[in-house]
mmCIF file of C-alpha atoms and ligand atoms in Angstrom:
data_model
loop_
_atom_site.group_PDB
_atom_site.id
_atom_site.type_symbol
_atom_site.label_atom_id
_atom_site.label_comp_id
_atom_site.label_asym_id
_atom_site.label_seq_id
_atom_site.Cartn_x
_atom_site.Cartn_y
_atom_site.Cartn_z
ATOM 1 C CA MET A 1 263.476 63.480 212.061
ATOM 2 C CA ARG A 2 261.397 60.471 211.084
ATOM 3 C CA PHE A 3 262.423 57.545 213.303
ATOM 4 C CA LYS A 4 262.716 54.295 211.416
ATOM 5 C CA THR A 5 260.506 51.942 213.405
ATOM 6 C CA LYS A 6 261.162 48.199 213.167
ATOM 7 C CA LYS A 7 258.261 48.022 210.725
ATOM 8 C CA ASN A 8 259.821 50.383 208.186
ATOM 9 C CA GLN A 9 263.429 49.320 208.658
ATOM 10 C CA GLU A 10 265.054 47.927 205.482
ATOM 11 C CA GLN A 11 265.985 44.351 206.260
ATOM 12 C CA ASN A 12 268.836 42.607 204.552
ATOM 13 C CA SER A 13 268.071 39.219 206.031
ATOM 14 C CA LEU A 14 265.129 36.963 205.243
ATOM 15 C CA ASP A 15 262.201 37.036 207.666
ATOM 16 C CA LEU A 16 261.248 33.348 207.778
ATOM 17 C CA THR A 17 257.882 34.129 209.353
ATOM 18 C CA ASN A 18 256.649 36.141 206.383
ATOM 19 C CA VAL A 19 257.720 34.438 203.143
ATOM 20 C CA PRO A 20 255.520 34.783 200.036
ATOM 21 C CA LYS A 21 253.081 31.869 199.749
ATOM 22 C CA HIS A 22 253.331 31.446 195.982
ATOM 23 C CA VAL A 23 256.372 32.419 193.890
ATOM 24 C CA ALA A 24 256.156 32.247 190.074
ATOM 25 C CA ILE A 25 259.389 32.293 188.084
ATOM 26 C CA ILE A 26 259.953 32.976 184.375
ATOM 27 C CA MET A 27 263.203 31.070 183.827
ATOM 28 C CA ASP A 28 264.935 32.974 181.042
ATOM 29 C CA GLY A 29 268.551 33.115 179.892
ATOM 30 C CA ASN A 30 269.792 29.553 179.307
ATOM 31 C CA GLY A 31 270.735 30.273 175.688
ATOM 32 C CA ARG A 32 272.436 33.568 176.489
ATOM 33 C CA TRP A 33 274.377 31.949 179.326
ATOM 34 C CA ALA A 34 275.725 29.300 176.931
ATOM 35 C CA LYS A 35 276.508 31.850 174.207
ATOM 36 C CA LYS A 36 278.424 34.032 176.707
ATOM 37 C CA ARG A 37 280.659 31.026 177.355
ATOM 38 C CA GLY A 38 280.931 29.860 173.759
ATOM 39 C CA LEU A 39 279.010 26.699 174.702
ATOM 40 C CA PRO A 40 276.183 25.025 172.767
ATOM 41 C CA ARG A 41 272.680 26.158 173.853
ATOM 42 C CA VAL A 42 271.915 22.751 175.322
ATOM 43 C CA ALA A 43 274.718 23.336 177.871
ATOM 44 C CA GLY A 44 272.624 26.288 179.085
ATOM 45 C CA HIS A 45 269.555 24.063 179.494
ATOM 46 C CA ARG A 46 271.637 21.454 181.353
ATOM 47 C CA GLU A 47 272.906 24.159 183.730
ATOM 48 C CA GLY A 48 269.384 25.531 183.979
ATOM 49 C CA MET A 49 268.192 22.175 185.298
ATOM 50 C CA LYS A 50 270.677 22.438 188.198
ATOM 51 C CA THR A 51 269.166 25.822 189.048
ATOM 52 C CA ILE A 52 265.667 24.308 189.079
ATOM 53 C CA LYS A 53 266.857 21.759 191.641
ATOM 54 C CA LYS A 54 268.474 24.453 193.858
ATOM 55 C CA VAL A 55 265.372 26.663 193.725
ATOM 56 C CA VAL A 56 262.977 23.758 194.442
ATOM 57 C CA GLU A 57 265.102 22.697 197.455
ATOM 58 C CA ARG A 58 265.082 26.254 198.818
ATOM 59 C CA ALA A 59 261.326 26.573 198.254
ATOM 60 C CA VAL A 60 260.825 23.382 200.318
ATOM 61 C CA GLU A 61 263.143 24.719 203.067
ATOM 62 C CA LEU A 62 261.259 28.052 203.151
ATOM 63 C CA GLU A 63 257.947 26.153 203.230
ATOM 64 C CA LEU A 64 256.429 28.106 200.347
ATOM 65 C CA ASP A 65 252.918 26.901 199.455
ATOM 66 C CA ALA A 66 253.590 26.914 195.710
ATOM 67 C CA LEU A 67 256.329 27.470 193.149
ATOM 68 C CA THR A 68 255.310 27.848 189.502
ATOM 69 C CA LEU A 69 258.068 27.507 186.906
ATOM 70 C CA TYR A 70 257.724 28.753 183.346
ATOM 71 C CA ALA A 71 260.494 28.113 180.882
ATOM 72 C CA PHE A 72 260.276 31.235 178.823
ATOM 73 C CA SER A 73 261.109 29.764 175.500
ATOM 74 C CA THR A 74 260.662 31.378 172.134
ATOM 75 C CA GLU A 75 258.153 28.962 170.700
ATOM 76 C CA ASN A 76 259.698 25.576 170.196
ATOM 77 C CA TRP A 77 259.368 25.577 166.454
ATOM 78 C CA LYS A 78 261.880 28.450 166.302
ATOM 79 C CA ARG A 79 264.432 26.214 167.990
ATOM 80 C CA PRO A 80 266.769 23.909 166.034
ATOM 81 C CA PRO A 81 265.183 20.395 166.061
ATOM 82 C CA LYS A 82 268.239 19.005 167.909
ATOM 83 C CA GLU A 83 267.630 21.442 170.771
ATOM 84 C CA VAL A 84 263.918 20.561 171.024
ATOM 85 C CA GLU A 85 264.873 16.876 171.074
ATOM 86 C CA PHE A 86 267.336 17.554 173.914
ATOM 87 C CA ILE A 87 264.824 19.642 175.894
ATOM 88 C CA MET A 88 262.100 17.038 175.635
ATOM 89 C CA LYS A 89 264.413 14.457 177.206
ATOM 90 C CA LEU A 90 265.022 16.682 180.251
ATOM 91 C CA PRO A 91 261.698 16.131 182.036
ATOM 92 C CA SER A 92 262.005 12.342 182.220
ATOM 93 C CA GLN A 93 265.656 12.664 183.299
ATOM 94 C CA PHE A 94 264.636 15.281 185.909
ATOM 95 C CA LEU A 95 261.821 13.104 187.246
ATOM 96 C CA ASP A 96 263.831 9.862 187.164
ATOM 97 C CA THR A 97 266.512 11.616 189.222
ATOM 98 C CA TYR A 98 264.458 13.770 191.596
ATOM 99 C CA LEU A 99 260.979 12.242 191.934
ATOM 100 C CA PRO A 100 262.055 10.163 194.989
ATOM 101 C CA ASP A 101 263.378 13.363 196.649
ATOM 102 C CA LEU A 102 260.203 15.246 195.744
ATOM 103 C CA ILE A 103 258.064 12.476 197.272
ATOM 104 C CA GLN A 104 260.386 12.399 200.312
ATOM 105 C CA ASN A 105 259.790 16.149 200.717
ATOM 106 C CA ASN A 106 256.005 15.833 200.406
ATOM 107 C CA VAL A 107 256.062 17.903 197.170
ATOM 108 C CA ARG A 108 253.004 17.791 194.898
ATOM 109 C CA VAL A 109 253.874 18.055 191.195
ATOM 110 C CA THR A 110 251.214 19.754 189.062
ATOM 111 C CA THR A 111 251.151 21.231 185.561
ATOM 112 C CA ILE A 112 249.282 24.047 183.819
ATOM 113 C CA GLY A 113 248.856 24.206 180.052
ATOM 114 C CA HIS A 114 248.590 21.396 177.554
ATOM 115 C CA TYR A 115 250.389 18.072 177.448
ATOM 116 C CA ASP A 116 249.805 17.884 173.704
ATOM 117 C CA GLY A 117 252.938 18.663 171.816
ATOM 118 C CA LEU A 118 254.959 16.727 174.400
ATOM 119 C CA PRO A 119 256.486 13.472 173.158
ATOM 120 C CA GLU A 120 254.778 10.318 174.500
ATOM 121 C CA LEU A 121 257.721 9.481 176.820
ATOM 122 C CA THR A 122 257.684 12.992 178.338
ATOM 123 C CA LYS A 123 253.890 12.900 178.734
ATOM 124 C CA GLN A 124 254.088 9.561 180.564
ATOM 125 C CA ALA A 125 256.860 10.794 182.890
ATOM 126 C CA VAL A 126 254.852 13.919 183.717
ATOM 127 C CA GLN A 127 251.565 12.060 184.264
ATOM 128 C CA TYR A 128 253.355 9.480 186.432
ATOM 129 C CA SER A 129 254.920 12.193 188.656
ATOM 130 C CA VAL A 130 251.586 14.045 188.982
ATOM 131 C CA GLU A 131 249.863 10.756 189.901
ATOM 132 C CA GLN A 132 252.587 9.684 192.372
ATOM 133 C CA THR A 133 252.492 12.998 194.267
ATOM 134 C CA LYS A 134 248.810 13.929 194.042
ATOM 135 C CA ASN A 135 248.134 13.321 197.759
ATOM 136 C CA ASN A 136 251.196 15.200 199.008
ATOM 137 C CA THR A 137 250.428 18.274 201.073
ATOM 138 C CA GLY A 138 253.729 20.180 200.978
ATOM 139 C CA LEU A 139 255.053 22.523 198.295
ATOM 140 C CA VAL A 140 252.992 22.536 195.084
ATOM 141 C CA LEU A 141 255.617 22.414 192.323
ATOM 142 C CA ASN A 142 253.730 23.628 189.284
ATOM 143 C CA PHE A 143 255.200 23.502 185.759
ATOM 144 C CA ALA A 144 253.815 25.549 182.874
ATOM 145 C CA LEU A 145 253.819 23.287 179.813
ATOM 146 C CA ASN A 146 253.033 24.792 176.428
ATOM 147 C CA TYR A 147 251.198 27.412 178.432
ATOM 148 C CA GLY A 148 249.777 30.732 177.263
ATOM 149 C CA SER A 149 247.708 32.954 179.550
ATOM 150 C CA ARG A 150 245.423 34.356 176.879
ATOM 151 C CA SER A 151 244.530 30.889 175.573
ATOM 152 C CA GLU A 152 243.982 29.833 179.213
ATOM 153 C CA ILE A 153 241.438 32.682 179.522
ATOM 154 C CA VAL A 154 239.818 31.742 176.181
ATOM 155 C CA ASP A 155 239.461 28.139 177.444
ATOM 156 C CA ALA A 156 237.931 29.439 180.696
ATOM 157 C CA VAL A 157 235.417 31.645 178.857
ATOM 158 C CA LYS A 158 234.441 28.748 176.590
ATOM 159 C CA SER A 159 233.755 26.345 179.456
ATOM 160 C CA ILE A 160 231.882 29.033 181.394
ATOM 161 C CA CYS A 161 229.668 29.546 178.312
ATOM 162 C CA GLU A 162 229.126 25.780 178.028
ATOM 163 C CA ASP A 163 228.078 25.625 181.686
ATOM 164 C CA VAL A 164 225.696 28.553 181.246
ATOM 165 C CA GLN A 165 224.215 26.942 178.115
ATOM 166 C CA SER A 166 223.729 23.640 179.958
ATOM 167 C CA ASN A 167 222.172 25.571 182.889
ATOM 168 C CA ASN A 168 224.948 24.521 185.287
ATOM 169 C CA LEU A 169 225.800 28.172 185.817
ATOM 170 C CA SER A 170 223.788 31.389 185.641
ATOM 171 C CA VAL A 171 225.219 34.607 184.237
ATOM 172 C CA GLU A 172 224.507 36.403 187.528
ATOM 173 C CA ASP A 173 226.814 33.920 189.336
ATOM 174 C CA ILE A 174 229.804 34.912 187.186
ATOM 175 C CA ASP A 175 232.284 36.942 189.243
ATOM 176 C CA GLU A 176 236.089 37.120 189.618
ATOM 177 C CA GLY A 177 236.060 34.000 191.790
ATOM 178 C CA ILE A 178 234.248 31.998 189.120
ATOM 179 C CA ILE A 179 236.744 33.094 186.459
ATOM 180 C CA SER A 180 239.641 32.045 188.732
ATOM 181 C CA ASP A 181 237.963 28.657 189.270
ATOM 182 C CA TYR A 182 237.918 28.014 185.527
ATOM 183 C CA LEU A 183 241.635 28.778 185.034
ATOM 184 C CA TYR A 184 244.328 26.070 185.041
ATOM 185 C CA THR A 185 245.584 27.541 188.349
ATOM 186 C CA ARG A 186 242.335 26.780 190.247
ATOM 187 C CA HIS A 187 244.369 24.549 192.602
ATOM 188 C CA ILE A 188 246.738 27.314 193.796
ATOM 189 C CA GLN A 189 246.426 30.871 195.038
ATOM 190 C CA ASP A 190 247.619 33.826 192.930
ATOM 191 C CA PRO A 191 251.378 34.439 192.959
ATOM 192 C CA ASP A 192 252.553 36.944 195.596
ATOM 193 C CA LEU A 193 255.907 37.356 193.833
ATOM 194 C CA VAL A 194 256.830 36.967 190.144
ATOM 195 C CA ILE A 195 260.545 36.680 189.339
ATOM 196 C CA ARG A 196 261.976 36.969 185.838
ATOM 197 C CA THR A 197 265.638 36.406 185.054
ATOM 198 C CA SER A 198 267.948 37.666 182.284
ATOM 199 C CA GLY A 199 266.951 41.291 182.409
ATOM 200 C CA GLU A 200 263.779 41.123 180.347
ATOM 201 C CA GLN A 201 260.930 43.088 181.928
ATOM 202 C CA ARG A 202 257.973 41.543 180.168
ATOM 203 C CA LEU A 203 255.184 39.199 181.206
ATOM 204 C CA SER A 204 255.284 37.169 177.946
ATOM 205 C CA ASN A 205 251.673 36.035 178.210
ATOM 206 C CA TYR A 206 252.253 34.405 181.623
ATOM 207 C CA LEU A 207 249.552 34.229 184.352
ATOM 208 C CA LEU A 208 248.036 37.558 183.219
ATOM 209 C CA TRP A 209 244.854 37.218 185.312
ATOM 210 C CA GLN A 210 246.617 35.730 188.317
ATOM 211 C CA VAL A 211 249.308 38.421 188.706
ATOM 212 C CA ALA A 212 246.850 41.340 189.131
ATOM 213 C CA TYR A 213 248.238 42.038 192.628
ATOM 214 C CA SER A 214 251.665 40.367 192.429
ATOM 215 C CA GLU A 215 255.016 41.997 193.179
ATOM 216 C CA PHE A 216 257.464 41.790 190.249
ATOM 217 C CA TYR A 217 261.183 41.223 190.716
ATOM 218 C CA PHE A 218 263.485 41.430 187.692
ATOM 219 C CA THR A 219 267.118 40.385 187.774
ATOM 220 C CA GLU A 220 269.871 40.677 185.186
ATOM 221 C CA LYS A 221 271.076 37.233 186.317
ATOM 222 C CA LEU A 222 270.661 34.594 183.620
ATOM 223 C CA TRP A 223 268.723 31.532 184.768
ATOM 224 C CA PRO A 224 271.823 29.312 185.105
ATOM 225 C CA GLU A 225 273.384 32.058 187.308
ATOM 226 C CA PHE A 226 270.313 32.107 189.612
ATOM 227 C CA ASP A 227 270.551 30.132 192.867
ATOM 228 C CA GLN A 228 269.254 29.883 196.453
ATOM 229 C CA SER A 229 270.818 33.186 197.530
ATOM 230 C CA ALA A 230 269.323 34.952 194.488
ATOM 231 C CA LEU A 231 265.911 33.553 195.482
ATOM 232 C CA ASP A 232 266.485 34.776 199.072
ATOM 233 C CA GLU A 233 267.461 38.226 197.705
ATOM 234 C CA ALA A 234 264.200 38.419 195.740
ATOM 235 C CA ILE A 235 262.176 37.398 198.805
ATOM 236 C CA ILE A 236 263.997 39.945 201.024
ATOM 237 C CA GLU A 237 263.170 42.664 198.476
ATOM 238 C CA PHE A 238 259.542 41.415 198.451
ATOM 239 C CA GLN A 239 259.428 41.620 202.268
ATOM 240 C CA ASN A 240 260.920 45.132 202.302
ATOM 241 C CA ARG A 241 258.283 46.316 199.827
ATOM 242 C CA LYS A 242 255.500 44.726 201.869
ATOM 243 C CA ARG A 243 256.924 46.352 204.996
ATOM 244 C CA ARG A 244 257.095 49.776 203.337
ATOM 245 C CA PHE A 245 253.598 49.609 201.892
ATOM 246 C CA GLY A 246 252.053 46.883 204.034
ATOM 247 C CA GLY A 247 250.852 48.963 206.954
ATOM 248 C CA LEU A 248 248.564 51.975 206.614
HETATM 249 C C1 LIG B 1 256.717 17.950 185.485
HETATM 250 C C2 LIG B 1 257.821 18.540 184.617
HETATM 251 C C3 LIG B 1 259.169 17.925 184.921
HETATM 252 O O1 LIG B 1 257.416 18.268 183.289
HETATM 253 C C4 LIG B 1 257.881 19.045 182.259
HETATM 254 C C5 LIG B 1 257.683 18.552 180.968
HETATM 255 C C6 LIG B 1 258.143 19.284 179.862
HETATM 256 C C7 LIG B 1 258.838 20.445 180.052
HETATM 257 C C8 LIG B 1 259.478 21.110 178.839
HETATM 258 N N1 LIG B 1 258.926 22.427 178.782
HETATM 259 C C9 LIG B 1 257.504 22.528 178.497
HETATM 260 C C10 LIG B 1 257.275 22.319 177.034
HETATM 261 C C11 LIG B 1 257.952 23.405 176.313
HETATM 262 N N2 LIG B 1 257.512 24.629 176.525
HETATM 263 O O2 LIG B 1 258.883 23.137 175.601
HETATM 264 C C12 LIG B 1 259.617 23.543 179.065
HETATM 265 O O3 LIG B 1 259.016 24.357 179.670
HETATM 266 C C13 LIG B 1 261.027 23.763 178.684
HETATM 267 C C14 LIG B 1 261.507 24.479 177.597
HETATM 268 N N3 LIG B 1 262.849 24.558 177.716
HETATM 269 N N4 LIG B 1 263.208 23.865 178.830
HETATM 270 C C15 LIG B 1 264.634 23.739 179.249
HETATM 271 C C16 LIG B 1 264.813 24.521 180.513
HETATM 272 C C17 LIG B 1 265.507 23.937 181.570
HETATM 273 C C18 LIG B 1 265.731 24.672 182.733
HETATM 274 C C19 LIG B 1 265.227 25.961 182.843
HETATM 275 C C20 LIG B 1 264.502 26.518 181.791
HETATM 276 C C21 LIG B 1 264.286 25.801 180.615
HETATM 277 C C22 LIG B 1 262.126 23.372 179.456
HETATM 278 C C23 LIG B 1 262.077 22.725 180.734
HETATM 279 C C24 LIG B 1 261.597 23.461 181.825
HETATM 280 C C25 LIG B 1 261.513 22.857 183.090
HETATM 281 C C26 LIG B 1 261.877 21.542 183.247
HETATM 282 S S1 LIG B 1 261.847 20.573 184.666
HETATM 283 C C27 LIG B 1 262.409 19.206 183.839
HETATM 284 C C28 LIG B 1 262.639 19.501 182.553
HETATM 285 C C29 LIG B 1 262.345 20.819 182.164
HETATM 286 C C30 LIG B 1 262.471 21.408 180.895
HETATM 287 C C31 LIG B 1 258.980 20.983 181.322
HETATM 288 C C32 LIG B 1 258.523 20.261 182.450
#
């Protein structure tokens, strides 16, 4: 009979001493949540914003190093213009409401991807929040804006080539660390845990290089149905997997 030592025991409570350092979340399901309730899609995005607040608060409480949020959205141009207009107002509302709390909690707001394509007002709100929190040393709250992993890698290859051409870099120096340094995520470590909501089990061109060793957690829950306890559940599952396969 194989005795279950503490190490291998399935836990159903969160071990606060061993939380993942960086959690990346593909927030999917706002539209479906609204449709299920016969509500307009924007009601799903409004509810989805409340979930972002709950998850950010829990990430601060758990003292994660970084939380990267990616709004999996079928490219914006497929959305009705009214919906894009609504979405692009959310960031400034979010920051107007929560930036003081984020600063209070020593959160550093960063972004990956391109600002272009964001309306001027949104761009200013984002740049202001990045500027206002750049010296904070707590949770790095990282938003993927118009982000695509393959184009991120193309950009990295291009600037590596430029640096080799201008003799700032030699080909022999190029290794996995150099590639990582040229990605948008150079300021944070690779995600330990990737969570995707609404039942889809796809990466959707998200952090492809960075997730080489990440654990993946998929939940049927739609993003607006996700909350602190769902985040805890994902982390408990992560810890159980690490426990099972962590030791030799
Ligand atoms: C620093 C931060 C506050 O700045 C940001 C500037 C622009 C964006 C908009 N955006 C990027 C551009 C694009 N892809 O449309 C999205 O990702 C996008 C697409 N749908 N939703 C609705 C949604 C709401 C809630 C959950 C999922 C999707 C969002 C979205 C995502 C996260 C947050 S947090 C405050 C607003 C907001 C809006 C994001 C952040």
